[in-house]
């Protein structure tokens, strides 16, 4: 537990604790995501088995994310290296999240929409399907706010 607490402290120090700012023009689900640093805590397959972050099926989905009230986001690797930045949104009904990843010059690299499973103040889970036409095989990618992880590790 001490190792986890130390790792979370390093992450908190690296990213800084977020200051609360008023979110404008965001829907209720987007408001839940802002002003937090989200950490991927696990991936779970369709058989409810936890898949390690080292597994190539889910490795790219692990990391650290910040969703800003102005509609921009940044995602970092587990080691803290920037991997994606761009624009984000959650649908009005909360069922999907869309990321528009952009290059430093502002041009679009790709757009990805995922199915949301849970959007709550202290838990965000989205589902990925390795095979677009096969809804029986999936991974749920689980995230928690850094502040919760720091509290839980004490």
mmCIF file with all atom_site columns, C-alpha atoms in Angstrom:
data_model
loop_
_atom_site.group_PDB
_atom_site.id
_atom_site.type_symbol
_atom_site.label_atom_id
_atom_site.label_alt_id
_atom_site.label_comp_id
_atom_site.label_asym_id
_atom_site.label_entity_id
_atom_site.label_seq_id
_atom_site.pdbx_PDB_ins_code
_atom_site.Cartn_x
_atom_site.Cartn_y
_atom_site.Cartn_z
_atom_site.occupancy
_atom_site.B_iso_or_equiv
_atom_site.pdbx_formal_charge
_atom_site.auth_seq_id
_atom_site.auth_comp_id
_atom_site.auth_asym_id
_atom_site.auth_atom_id
_atom_site.pdbx_PDB_model_num
ATOM 1   C CA . UNK A 1 1   ? 0.000   0.000   0.000   1.00 0.00 ? 1   UNK A CA 1
ATOM 2   C CA . UNK A 1 2   ? 2.914   2.339   0.776   1.00 0.00 ? 2   UNK A CA 1
ATOM 3   C CA . UNK A 1 3   ? 4.257   1.887   -2.781  1.00 0.00 ? 3   UNK A CA 1
ATOM 4   C CA . UNK A 1 4   ? 0.871   2.837   -4.222  1.00 0.00 ? 4   UNK A CA 1
ATOM 5   C CA . UNK A 1 5   ? 0.635   5.900   -1.973  1.00 0.00 ? 5   UNK A CA 1
ATOM 6   C CA . UNK A 1 6   ? 4.134   6.990   -3.032  1.00 0.00 ? 6   UNK A CA 1
ATOM 7   C CA . UNK A 1 7   ? 3.287   6.533   -6.724  1.00 0.00 ? 7   UNK A CA 1
ATOM 8   C CA . UNK A 1 8   ? 0.076   8.511   -6.360  1.00 0.00 ? 8   UNK A CA 1
ATOM 9   C CA . UNK A 1 9   ? 1.927   11.266  -4.504  1.00 0.00 ? 9   UNK A CA 1
ATOM 10  C CA . UNK A 1 10  ? 4.414   11.510  -7.388  1.00 0.00 ? 10  UNK A CA 1
ATOM 11  C CA . UNK A 1 11  ? 1.558   11.741  -9.892  1.00 0.00 ? 11  UNK A CA 1
ATOM 12  C CA . UNK A 1 12  ? -0.167  14.418  -7.798  1.00 0.00 ? 12  UNK A CA 1
ATOM 13  C CA . UNK A 1 13  ? 3.063   16.399  -7.572  1.00 0.00 ? 13  UNK A CA 1
ATOM 14  C CA . UNK A 1 14  ? 3.753   16.048  -11.305 1.00 0.00 ? 14  UNK A CA 1
ATOM 15  C CA . UNK A 1 15  ? 0.296   17.176  -12.401 1.00 0.00 ? 15  UNK A CA 1
ATOM 16  C CA . UNK A 1 16  ? -0.482  19.482  -9.506  1.00 0.00 ? 16  UNK A CA 1
ATOM 17  C CA . UNK A 1 17  ? -3.809  19.415  -7.768  1.00 0.00 ? 17  UNK A CA 1
ATOM 18  C CA . UNK A 1 18  ? -6.414  20.931  -10.034 1.00 0.00 ? 18  UNK A CA 1
ATOM 19  C CA . UNK A 1 19  ? -8.030  24.209  -9.099  1.00 0.00 ? 19  UNK A CA 1
ATOM 20  C CA . UNK A 1 20  ? -11.786 24.276  -9.258  1.00 0.00 ? 20  UNK A CA 1
ATOM 21  C CA . UNK A 1 21  ? -13.096 26.448  -12.038 1.00 0.00 ? 21  UNK A CA 1
ATOM 22  C CA . UNK A 1 22  ? -16.655 27.027  -13.149 1.00 0.00 ? 22  UNK A CA 1
ATOM 23  C CA . UNK A 1 23  ? -17.602 24.892  -16.117 1.00 0.00 ? 23  UNK A CA 1
ATOM 24  C CA . UNK A 1 24  ? -19.696 26.658  -18.705 1.00 0.00 ? 24  UNK A CA 1
ATOM 25  C CA . UNK A 1 25  ? -21.730 25.195  -21.541 1.00 0.00 ? 25  UNK A CA 1
ATOM 26  C CA . UNK A 1 26  ? -21.158 21.648  -20.326 1.00 0.00 ? 26  UNK A CA 1
ATOM 27  C CA . UNK A 1 27  ? -23.849 19.053  -19.867 1.00 0.00 ? 27  UNK A CA 1
ATOM 28  C CA . UNK A 1 28  ? -24.314 17.248  -16.546 1.00 0.00 ? 28  UNK A CA 1
ATOM 29  C CA . UNK A 1 29  ? -22.007 14.374  -17.540 1.00 0.00 ? 29  UNK A CA 1
ATOM 30  C CA . UNK A 1 30  ? -19.221 16.625  -18.796 1.00 0.00 ? 30  UNK A CA 1
ATOM 31  C CA . UNK A 1 31  ? -19.395 18.608  -15.548 1.00 0.00 ? 31  UNK A CA 1
ATOM 32  C CA . UNK A 1 32  ? -18.635 15.406  -13.615 1.00 0.00 ? 32  UNK A CA 1
ATOM 33  C CA . UNK A 1 33  ? -15.395 14.926  -15.564 1.00 0.00 ? 33  UNK A CA 1
ATOM 34  C CA . UNK A 1 34  ? -13.805 18.362  -15.212 1.00 0.00 ? 34  UNK A CA 1
ATOM 35  C CA . UNK A 1 35  ? -11.512 19.703  -12.489 1.00 0.00 ? 35  UNK A CA 1
ATOM 36  C CA . UNK A 1 36  ? -10.078 16.250  -11.810 1.00 0.00 ? 36  UNK A CA 1
ATOM 37  C CA . UNK A 1 37  ? -7.106  14.183  -12.810 1.00 0.00 ? 37  UNK A CA 1
ATOM 38  C CA . UNK A 1 38  ? -8.411  10.749  -13.850 1.00 0.00 ? 38  UNK A CA 1
ATOM 39  C CA . UNK A 1 39  ? -6.216  7.650   -13.471 1.00 0.00 ? 39  UNK A CA 1
ATOM 40  C CA . UNK A 1 40  ? -6.910  4.355   -15.245 1.00 0.00 ? 40  UNK A CA 1
ATOM 41  C CA . UNK A 1 41  ? -7.131  1.781   -12.472 1.00 0.00 ? 41  UNK A CA 1
ATOM 42  C CA . UNK A 1 42  ? -8.038  -1.402  -14.346 1.00 0.00 ? 42  UNK A CA 1
ATOM 43  C CA . UNK A 1 43  ? -9.448  -3.057  -17.428 1.00 0.00 ? 43  UNK A CA 1
ATOM 44  C CA . UNK A 1 44  ? -12.110 -5.752  -17.151 1.00 0.00 ? 44  UNK A CA 1
ATOM 45  C CA . UNK A 1 45  ? -13.130 -8.117  -19.950 1.00 0.00 ? 45  UNK A CA 1
ATOM 46  C CA . UNK A 1 46  ? -16.579 -9.448  -20.870 1.00 0.00 ? 46  UNK A CA 1
ATOM 47  C CA . UNK A 1 47  ? -16.029 -12.396 -18.493 1.00 0.00 ? 47  UNK A CA 1
ATOM 48  C CA . UNK A 1 48  ? -15.436 -9.945  -15.615 1.00 0.00 ? 48  UNK A CA 1
ATOM 49  C CA . UNK A 1 49  ? -11.724 -10.829 -15.464 1.00 0.00 ? 49  UNK A CA 1
ATOM 50  C CA . UNK A 1 50  ? -9.201  -8.107  -14.692 1.00 0.00 ? 50  UNK A CA 1
ATOM 51  C CA . UNK A 1 51  ? -6.741  -7.658  -17.552 1.00 0.00 ? 51  UNK A CA 1
ATOM 52  C CA . UNK A 1 52  ? -3.273  -6.336  -16.601 1.00 0.00 ? 52  UNK A CA 1
ATOM 53  C CA . UNK A 1 53  ? -2.169  -2.979  -18.001 1.00 0.00 ? 53  UNK A CA 1
ATOM 54  C CA . UNK A 1 54  ? 0.726   -4.773  -19.721 1.00 0.00 ? 54  UNK A CA 1
ATOM 55  C CA . UNK A 1 55  ? -1.713  -6.698  -21.979 1.00 0.00 ? 55  UNK A CA 1
ATOM 56  C CA . UNK A 1 56  ? -1.477  -5.326  -25.536 1.00 0.00 ? 56  UNK A CA 1
ATOM 57  C CA . UNK A 1 57  ? -5.284  -5.413  -25.871 1.00 0.00 ? 57  UNK A CA 1
ATOM 58  C CA . UNK A 1 58  ? -5.682  -2.662  -23.269 1.00 0.00 ? 58  UNK A CA 1
ATOM 59  C CA . UNK A 1 59  ? -2.238  -1.132  -22.695 1.00 0.00 ? 59  UNK A CA 1
ATOM 60  C CA . UNK A 1 60  ? -2.882  1.944   -24.845 1.00 0.00 ? 60  UNK A CA 1
ATOM 61  C CA . UNK A 1 61  ? -5.950  2.827   -22.798 1.00 0.00 ? 61  UNK A CA 1
ATOM 62  C CA . UNK A 1 62  ? -4.085  3.075   -19.477 1.00 0.00 ? 62  UNK A CA 1
ATOM 63  C CA . UNK A 1 63  ? -2.824  6.428   -18.285 1.00 0.00 ? 63  UNK A CA 1
ATOM 64  C CA . UNK A 1 64  ? -3.781  9.768   -16.858 1.00 0.00 ? 64  UNK A CA 1
ATOM 65  C CA . UNK A 1 65  ? -6.362  12.173  -18.270 1.00 0.00 ? 65  UNK A CA 1
ATOM 66  C CA . UNK A 1 66  ? -7.482  15.737  -17.671 1.00 0.00 ? 66  UNK A CA 1
ATOM 67  C CA . UNK A 1 67  ? -10.768 16.952  -19.157 1.00 0.00 ? 67  UNK A CA 1
ATOM 68  C CA . UNK A 1 68  ? -10.995 20.728  -19.163 1.00 0.00 ? 68  UNK A CA 1
ATOM 69  C CA . UNK A 1 69  ? -14.149 22.843  -18.916 1.00 0.00 ? 69  UNK A CA 1
ATOM 70  C CA . UNK A 1 70  ? -13.206 24.581  -22.176 1.00 0.00 ? 70  UNK A CA 1
ATOM 71  C CA . UNK A 1 71  ? -13.680 21.305  -24.097 1.00 0.00 ? 71  UNK A CA 1
ATOM 72  C CA . UNK A 1 72  ? -10.015 20.363  -24.385 1.00 0.00 ? 72  UNK A CA 1
ATOM 73  C CA . UNK A 1 73  ? -8.262  17.337  -22.925 1.00 0.00 ? 73  UNK A CA 1
ATOM 74  C CA . UNK A 1 74  ? -4.781  15.968  -22.328 1.00 0.00 ? 74  UNK A CA 1
ATOM 75  C CA . UNK A 1 75  ? -3.880  12.322  -21.830 1.00 0.00 ? 75  UNK A CA 1
ATOM 76  C CA . UNK A 1 76  ? -0.603  11.028  -20.523 1.00 0.00 ? 76  UNK A CA 1
ATOM 77  C CA . UNK A 1 77  ? 1.038   7.618   -20.376 1.00 0.00 ? 77  UNK A CA 1
ATOM 78  C CA . UNK A 1 78  ? 1.312   5.829   -17.040 1.00 0.00 ? 78  UNK A CA 1
ATOM 79  C CA . UNK A 1 79  ? 4.815   7.298   -16.822 1.00 0.00 ? 79  UNK A CA 1
ATOM 80  C CA . UNK A 1 80  ? 3.514   10.864  -17.293 1.00 0.00 ? 80  UNK A CA 1
ATOM 81  C CA . UNK A 1 81  ? 4.486   11.440  -20.940 1.00 0.00 ? 81  UNK A CA 1
ATOM 82  C CA . UNK A 1 82  ? 1.938   13.330  -23.065 1.00 0.00 ? 82  UNK A CA 1
ATOM 83  C CA . UNK A 1 83  ? 0.282   10.928  -25.520 1.00 0.00 ? 83  UNK A CA 1
ATOM 84  C CA . UNK A 1 84  ? -2.842  12.758  -26.743 1.00 0.00 ? 84  UNK A CA 1
ATOM 85  C CA . UNK A 1 85  ? -4.432  16.189  -26.649 1.00 0.00 ? 85  UNK A CA 1
ATOM 86  C CA . UNK A 1 86  ? -7.400  17.750  -28.373 1.00 0.00 ? 86  UNK A CA 1
ATOM 87  C CA . UNK A 1 87  ? -11.124 18.257  -27.877 1.00 0.00 ? 87  UNK A CA 1
ATOM 88  C CA . UNK A 1 88  ? -13.620 16.139  -25.950 1.00 0.00 ? 88  UNK A CA 1
ATOM 89  C CA . UNK A 1 89  ? -17.333 15.876  -25.279 1.00 0.00 ? 89  UNK A CA 1
ATOM 90  C CA . UNK A 1 90  ? -19.900 13.559  -23.761 1.00 0.00 ? 90  UNK A CA 1
ATOM 91  C CA . UNK A 1 91  ? -23.291 13.120  -25.403 1.00 0.00 ? 91  UNK A CA 1
ATOM 92  C CA . UNK A 1 92  ? -26.299 14.795  -23.764 1.00 0.00 ? 92  UNK A CA 1
ATOM 93  C CA . UNK A 1 93  ? -27.613 11.383  -22.652 1.00 0.00 ? 93  UNK A CA 1
ATOM 94  C CA . UNK A 1 94  ? -24.210 10.396  -21.205 1.00 0.00 ? 94  UNK A CA 1
ATOM 95  C CA . UNK A 1 95  ? -24.000 7.250   -23.336 1.00 0.00 ? 95  UNK A CA 1
ATOM 96  C CA . UNK A 1 96  ? -20.854 8.138   -25.303 1.00 0.00 ? 96  UNK A CA 1
ATOM 97  C CA . UNK A 1 97  ? -17.640 10.145  -25.119 1.00 0.00 ? 97  UNK A CA 1
ATOM 98  C CA . UNK A 1 98  ? -15.923 11.546  -28.180 1.00 0.00 ? 98  UNK A CA 1
ATOM 99  C CA . UNK A 1 99  ? -12.275 12.535  -28.394 1.00 0.00 ? 99  UNK A CA 1
ATOM 100 C CA . UNK A 1 100 ? -10.854 14.509  -31.285 1.00 0.00 ? 100 UNK A CA 1
ATOM 101 C CA . UNK A 1 101 ? -7.088  14.009  -31.028 1.00 0.00 ? 101 UNK A CA 1
ATOM 102 C CA . UNK A 1 102 ? -5.071  16.819  -32.569 1.00 0.00 ? 102 UNK A CA 1
ATOM 103 C CA . UNK A 1 103 ? -1.488  17.364  -33.618 1.00 0.00 ? 103 UNK A CA 1
ATOM 104 C CA . UNK A 1 104 ? 0.386   20.360  -32.140 1.00 0.00 ? 104 UNK A CA 1
ATOM 105 C CA . UNK A 1 105 ? -0.541  22.393  -35.253 1.00 0.00 ? 105 UNK A CA 1
ATOM 106 C CA . UNK A 1 106 ? -4.254  21.795  -34.536 1.00 0.00 ? 106 UNK A CA 1
ATOM 107 C CA . UNK A 1 107 ? -4.899  19.368  -37.376 1.00 0.00 ? 107 UNK A CA 1
ATOM 108 C CA . UNK A 1 108 ? -6.995  16.315  -36.530 1.00 0.00 ? 108 UNK A CA 1
ATOM 109 C CA . UNK A 1 109 ? -5.196  12.977  -36.085 1.00 0.00 ? 109 UNK A CA 1
ATOM 110 C CA . UNK A 1 110 ? -8.339  10.938  -35.390 1.00 0.00 ? 110 UNK A CA 1
ATOM 111 C CA . UNK A 1 111 ? -11.765 10.982  -33.803 1.00 0.00 ? 111 UNK A CA 1
ATOM 112 C CA . UNK A 1 112 ? -12.758 8.191   -31.409 1.00 0.00 ? 112 UNK A CA 1
ATOM 113 C CA . UNK A 1 113 ? -16.161 7.657   -29.825 1.00 0.00 ? 113 UNK A CA 1
ATOM 114 C CA . UNK A 1 114 ? -16.559 5.124   -27.028 1.00 0.00 ? 114 UNK A CA 1
ATOM 115 C CA . UNK A 1 115 ? -19.559 3.744   -25.192 1.00 0.00 ? 115 UNK A CA 1
ATOM 116 C CA . UNK A 1 116 ? -19.832 4.999   -21.625 1.00 0.00 ? 116 UNK A CA 1
ATOM 117 C CA . UNK A 1 117 ? -20.749 2.420   -18.989 1.00 0.00 ? 117 UNK A CA 1
ATOM 118 C CA . UNK A 1 118 ? -20.556 4.648   -15.883 1.00 0.00 ? 118 UNK A CA 1
ATOM 119 C CA . UNK A 1 119 ? -20.189 8.418   -15.544 1.00 0.00 ? 119 UNK A CA 1
ATOM 120 C CA . UNK A 1 120 ? -20.212 9.349   -11.866 1.00 0.00 ? 120 UNK A CA 1
ATOM 121 C CA . UNK A 1 121 ? -18.274 11.882  -9.775  1.00 0.00 ? 121 UNK A CA 1
ATOM 122 C CA . UNK A 1 122 ? -15.755 9.256   -8.582  1.00 0.00 ? 122 UNK A CA 1
ATOM 123 C CA . UNK A 1 123 ? -15.930 6.605   -11.290 1.00 0.00 ? 123 UNK A CA 1
ATOM 124 C CA . UNK A 1 124 ? -15.721 6.745   -15.073 1.00 0.00 ? 124 UNK A CA 1
ATOM 125 C CA . UNK A 1 125 ? -15.922 3.535   -17.119 1.00 0.00 ? 125 UNK A CA 1
ATOM 126 C CA . UNK A 1 126 ? -16.030 3.247   -20.878 1.00 0.00 ? 126 UNK A CA 1
ATOM 127 C CA . UNK A 1 127 ? -16.199 0.166   -23.083 1.00 0.00 ? 127 UNK A CA 1
ATOM 128 C CA . UNK A 1 128 ? -14.022 -0.681  -26.054 1.00 0.00 ? 128 UNK A CA 1
ATOM 129 C CA . UNK A 1 129 ? -14.706 -3.365  -28.620 1.00 0.00 ? 129 UNK A CA 1
ATOM 130 C CA . UNK A 1 130 ? -11.595 -4.880  -30.265 1.00 0.00 ? 130 UNK A CA 1
ATOM 131 C CA . UNK A 1 131 ? -13.805 -6.112  -33.119 1.00 0.00 ? 131 UNK A CA 1
ATOM 132 C CA . UNK A 1 132 ? -16.302 -3.428  -34.182 1.00 0.00 ? 132 UNK A CA 1
ATOM 133 C CA . UNK A 1 133 ? -18.940 -5.955  -35.259 1.00 0.00 ? 133 UNK A CA 1
ATOM 134 C CA . UNK A 1 134 ? -18.628 -8.250  -32.232 1.00 0.00 ? 134 UNK A CA 1
ATOM 135 C CA . UNK A 1 135 ? -20.341 -6.861  -29.123 1.00 0.00 ? 135 UNK A CA 1
ATOM 136 C CA . UNK A 1 136 ? -19.633 -10.089 -27.172 1.00 0.00 ? 136 UNK A CA 1
ATOM 137 C CA . UNK A 1 137 ? -15.927 -9.276  -26.824 1.00 0.00 ? 137 UNK A CA 1
ATOM 138 C CA . UNK A 1 138 ? -15.123 -6.063  -24.972 1.00 0.00 ? 138 UNK A CA 1
ATOM 139 C CA . UNK A 1 139 ? -13.021 -4.407  -22.297 1.00 0.00 ? 139 UNK A CA 1
ATOM 140 C CA . UNK A 1 140 ? -14.315 -1.947  -19.723 1.00 0.00 ? 140 UNK A CA 1
ATOM 141 C CA . UNK A 1 141 ? -11.670 0.671   -18.981 1.00 0.00 ? 141 UNK A CA 1
ATOM 142 C CA . UNK A 1 142 ? -12.036 1.908   -15.387 1.00 0.00 ? 142 UNK A CA 1
ATOM 143 C CA . UNK A 1 143 ? -10.908 5.345   -14.151 1.00 0.00 ? 143 UNK A CA 1
ATOM 144 C CA . UNK A 1 144 ? -10.978 7.059   -10.791 1.00 0.00 ? 144 UNK A CA 1
ATOM 145 C CA . UNK A 1 145 ? -10.028 10.600  -9.796  1.00 0.00 ? 145 UNK A CA 1
ATOM 146 C CA . UNK A 1 146 ? -6.558  11.001  -8.368  1.00 0.00 ? 146 UNK A CA 1
ATOM 147 C CA . UNK A 1 147 ? -8.009  12.661  -5.261  1.00 0.00 ? 147 UNK A CA 1
ATOM 148 C CA . UNK A 1 148 ? -10.018 9.496   -4.460  1.00 0.00 ? 148 UNK A CA 1
ATOM 149 C CA . UNK A 1 149 ? -7.010  7.246   -5.008  1.00 0.00 ? 149 UNK A CA 1
ATOM 150 C CA . UNK A 1 150 ? -4.894  9.377   -2.694  1.00 0.00 ? 150 UNK A CA 1
ATOM 151 C CA . UNK A 1 151 ? -7.595  9.205   -0.013  1.00 0.00 ? 151 UNK A CA 1
ATOM 152 C CA . UNK A 1 152 ? -8.063  5.437   -0.417  1.00 0.00 ? 152 UNK A CA 1
ATOM 153 C CA . UNK A 1 153 ? -4.318  4.734   -0.196  1.00 0.00 ? 153 UNK A CA 1
ATOM 154 C CA . UNK A 1 154 ? -3.874  6.326   3.240   1.00 0.00 ? 154 UNK A CA 1
#
